[in-house]
């Protein structure tokens, strides 16, 4: 694992229907992420936050698309700059729409990457399959080249991630059309009931194998709503009966042991809906465990 880390906050919440995840980067920083990363011995640069445009074009099926595209263009450039510096980028969201910018930079830089996407949702919609028009439900599809088009190519000349190197973990609220699209594309999905049966230890091992086979390594995109709402109440689209805190830690601890994580997003922390920054602290701790923090 690289010793240089660059942190990029993204104050973006226009890809979601509930406001407030724009304050996520602050909540995760208050949770101690910077101090923790330095304590692990990394050379950390906190690049501060990107801010989104105050207004822009919108449509029913692609809500706030101009602001979403704009922030992704700038996050792409910032992530690419970090990669060219030889750093491992950690992106603090913000809603999940920003993963289009971060991942497309990682994919373009390394050419052949896998993705491990830990989330209650599939995030595999386009403008035709979406039921809400919320663009935080579309980035996983976009970085694989499956639309929506304006999120696939926003001027960067994308290198698509092959869905056969992509894994979704923790899904339990995947739309009907979205499910068909994921199956057709060939994304491997470990929904919550499969995790019940196999156990996270087995699931994360299989996921890592899929994401590492014929790739340089993988990007980890962690949506905090993957975790059960009792433990992570500070998020906008809660779905009951999610991952336990220990299952989540086991996943990121095992990921850390591989040394193959190239970059990471931690998204959808909403301090407005949180209880005494419980979710912000949890997000911070999960990042540290993904970077090698051990309990013994
Ligand atoms: Mn998500």
Short mmCIF file of C-alpha atoms in Angstrom, two decimals, residues 224 227 231-232 245 248-249 266 277-287:
data_model
loop_
_atom_site.label_atom_id
_atom_site.label_comp_id
_atom_site.label_asym_id
_atom_site.label_seq_id
_atom_site.Cartn_x
_atom_site.Cartn_y
_atom_site.Cartn_z
CA UNK A 224 -22.81 4.19 4.69
CA UNK A 227 -25.00 -0.59 7.38
CA UNK A 231 -25.95 1.64 13.83
CA UNK A 232 -25.80 4.25 11.05
CA UNK A 245 -21.09 -2.96 12.23
CA UNK A 248 -18.74 -3.90 7.74
CA UNK A 249 -15.45 -3.86 9.65
CA UNK A 266 -17.01 7.10 1.75
CA UNK A 277 -22.18 12.27 14.91
CA UNK A 278 -22.43 8.52 15.45
CA UNK A 279 -22.49 7.86 11.71
CA UNK A 280 -19.68 10.34 10.98
CA UNK A 281 -17.45 8.62 13.56
CA UNK A 282 -18.32 5.18 12.16
CA UNK A 283 -17.47 6.36 8.63
CA UNK A 284 -14.13 7.69 9.86
CA UNK A 285 -13.32 4.41 11.64
CA UNK A 286 -14.23 2.34 8.57
CA UNK A 287 -11.84 4.41 6.45
#
